[in-house]
Coordinates of C-alpha atoms in Angstrom, one line a residue:
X17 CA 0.0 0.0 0.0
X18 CA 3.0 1.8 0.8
X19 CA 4.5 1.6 -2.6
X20 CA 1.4 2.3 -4.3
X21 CA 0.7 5.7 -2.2
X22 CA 4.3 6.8 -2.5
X23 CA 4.0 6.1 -6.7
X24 CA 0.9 8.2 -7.0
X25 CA 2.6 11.0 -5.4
X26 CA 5.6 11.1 -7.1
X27 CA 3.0 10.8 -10.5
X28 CA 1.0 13.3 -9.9
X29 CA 4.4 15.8 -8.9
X30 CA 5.7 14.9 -11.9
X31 CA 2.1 15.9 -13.6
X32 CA 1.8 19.1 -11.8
X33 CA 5.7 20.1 -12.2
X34 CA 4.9 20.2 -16.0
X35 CA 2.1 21.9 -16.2
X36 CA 3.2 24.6 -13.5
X37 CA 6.1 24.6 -16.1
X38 CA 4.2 25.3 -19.2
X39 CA 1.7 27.6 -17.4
X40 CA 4.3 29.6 -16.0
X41 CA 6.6 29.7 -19.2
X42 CA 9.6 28.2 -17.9
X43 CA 11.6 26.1 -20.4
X44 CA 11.3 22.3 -19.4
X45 CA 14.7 21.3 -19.8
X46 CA 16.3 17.8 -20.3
X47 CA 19.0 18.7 -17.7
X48 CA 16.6 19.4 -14.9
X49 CA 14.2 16.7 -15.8
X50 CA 17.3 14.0 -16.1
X51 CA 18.1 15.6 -12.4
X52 CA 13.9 15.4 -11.0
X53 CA 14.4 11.5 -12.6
X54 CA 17.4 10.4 -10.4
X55 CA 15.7 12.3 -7.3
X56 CA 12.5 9.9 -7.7
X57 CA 14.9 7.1 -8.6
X58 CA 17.1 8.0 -5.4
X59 CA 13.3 7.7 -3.1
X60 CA 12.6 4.6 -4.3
X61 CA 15.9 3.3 -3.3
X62 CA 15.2 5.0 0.0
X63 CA 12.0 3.5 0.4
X64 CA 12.9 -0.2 -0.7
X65 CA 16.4 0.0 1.6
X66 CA 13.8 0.7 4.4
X67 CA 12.1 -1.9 3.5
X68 CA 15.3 -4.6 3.6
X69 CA 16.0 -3.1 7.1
X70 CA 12.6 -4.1 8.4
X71 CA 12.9 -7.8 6.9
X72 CA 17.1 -7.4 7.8
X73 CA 17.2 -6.3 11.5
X74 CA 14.7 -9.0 13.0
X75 CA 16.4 -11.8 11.1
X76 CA 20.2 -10.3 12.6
X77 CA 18.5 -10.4 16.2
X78 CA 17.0 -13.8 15.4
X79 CA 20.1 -15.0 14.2
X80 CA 22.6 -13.5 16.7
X81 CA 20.3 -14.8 19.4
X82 CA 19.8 -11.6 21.0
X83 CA 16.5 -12.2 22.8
X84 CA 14.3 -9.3 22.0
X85 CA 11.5 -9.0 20.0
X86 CA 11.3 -5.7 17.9
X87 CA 9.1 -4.8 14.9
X88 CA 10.7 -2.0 12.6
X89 CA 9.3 0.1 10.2
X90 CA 11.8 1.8 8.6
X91 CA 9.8 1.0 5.2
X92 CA 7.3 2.9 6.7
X93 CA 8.7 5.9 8.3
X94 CA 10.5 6.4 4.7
X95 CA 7.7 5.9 2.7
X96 CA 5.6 8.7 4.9
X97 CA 8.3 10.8 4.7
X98 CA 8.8 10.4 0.7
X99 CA 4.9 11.0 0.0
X100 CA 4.3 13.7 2.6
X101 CA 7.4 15.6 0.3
X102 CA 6.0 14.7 -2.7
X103 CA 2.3 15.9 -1.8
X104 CA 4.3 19.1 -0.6
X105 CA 5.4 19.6 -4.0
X106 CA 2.1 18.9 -5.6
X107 CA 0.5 21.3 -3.5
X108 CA 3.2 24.0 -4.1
X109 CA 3.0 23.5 -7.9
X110 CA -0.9 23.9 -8.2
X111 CA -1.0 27.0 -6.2
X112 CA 1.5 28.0 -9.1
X113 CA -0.4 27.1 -11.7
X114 CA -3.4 28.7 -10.2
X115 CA -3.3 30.6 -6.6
X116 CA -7.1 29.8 -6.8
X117 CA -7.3 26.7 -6.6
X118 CA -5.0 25.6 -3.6
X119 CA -5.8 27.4 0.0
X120 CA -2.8 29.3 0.7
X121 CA -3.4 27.8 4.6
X122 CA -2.8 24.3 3.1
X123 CA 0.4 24.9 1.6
X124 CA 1.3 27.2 4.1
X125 CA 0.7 24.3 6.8
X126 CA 2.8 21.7 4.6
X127 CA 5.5 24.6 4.1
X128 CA 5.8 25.2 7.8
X129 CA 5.8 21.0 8.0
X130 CA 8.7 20.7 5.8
X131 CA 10.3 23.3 7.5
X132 CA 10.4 21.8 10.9
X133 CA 11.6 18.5 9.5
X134 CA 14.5 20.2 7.4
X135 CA 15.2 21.8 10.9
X136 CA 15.7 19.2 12.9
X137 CA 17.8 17.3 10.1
X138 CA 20.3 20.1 9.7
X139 CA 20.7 20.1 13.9
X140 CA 21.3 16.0 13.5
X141 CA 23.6 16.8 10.7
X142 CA 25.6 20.2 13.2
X143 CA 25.3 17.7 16.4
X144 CA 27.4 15.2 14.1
X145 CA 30.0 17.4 13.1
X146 CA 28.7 17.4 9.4

């Protein structure tokens, strides 16, 4: 169900990208679409690694004789993640192609979302050192 929500998103992003594109005049180039290609490419990978290290971690524990039962849902947490970005950029791009149609609140909500989530990665990433 996952997979399928996650798809939808990125195909309907892709949808709204190009007509916000053409509605808006901008050129639709081969260099930024080839670029938009290997960022969907690089969230499925995301995704289906999640995915491995839910089936991966409880077999290592199994197998290691650890003696704790976990469930993960790593598969999950990415696959939220990736469609909640997506439907972020879906909403972004109608209210470009016509201010009208989207609620500014709703986009404004997802903005301030996104926000807080980019946030608290870049204090992981300064806590790290990176």
């Amino acid at each position: 169900v996952m997979l399928l929500l996650m798809s939808v998103a990125i195909i309907f992003d892709l949808i709204t990208g190009i007509v916000k594109a053409k509605c808006s005049d901008e050129p639709i180039s081969s260099k930024k679409g080839t670029k938009g290609f290997f960022k969907k490419l690089a969230f499925f990978i995301a995704y289906f690694f999640g995915v491995f290290l839910d089936l991966f971690v409880p077999y290592a524990i199994e197998v290691t004789n650890i003696g704790i039962q976990i469930e993960c849902c790593f598969g999950l947490i990415i696959g939220v993640y990736i469609t909640l970005n997506e439907s972020i950029s879906i909403c972004e791009n109608i209210y470009n192609i016509n201010n009208q149609i989207m609620p500014k609140w709703i986009t404004d909500y997802l903005l301030g979302f996104k926000k807080n989530v980019d946030k608290t990665d870049e204090n992981n990433d300064n806590e790290k050192g990176e």
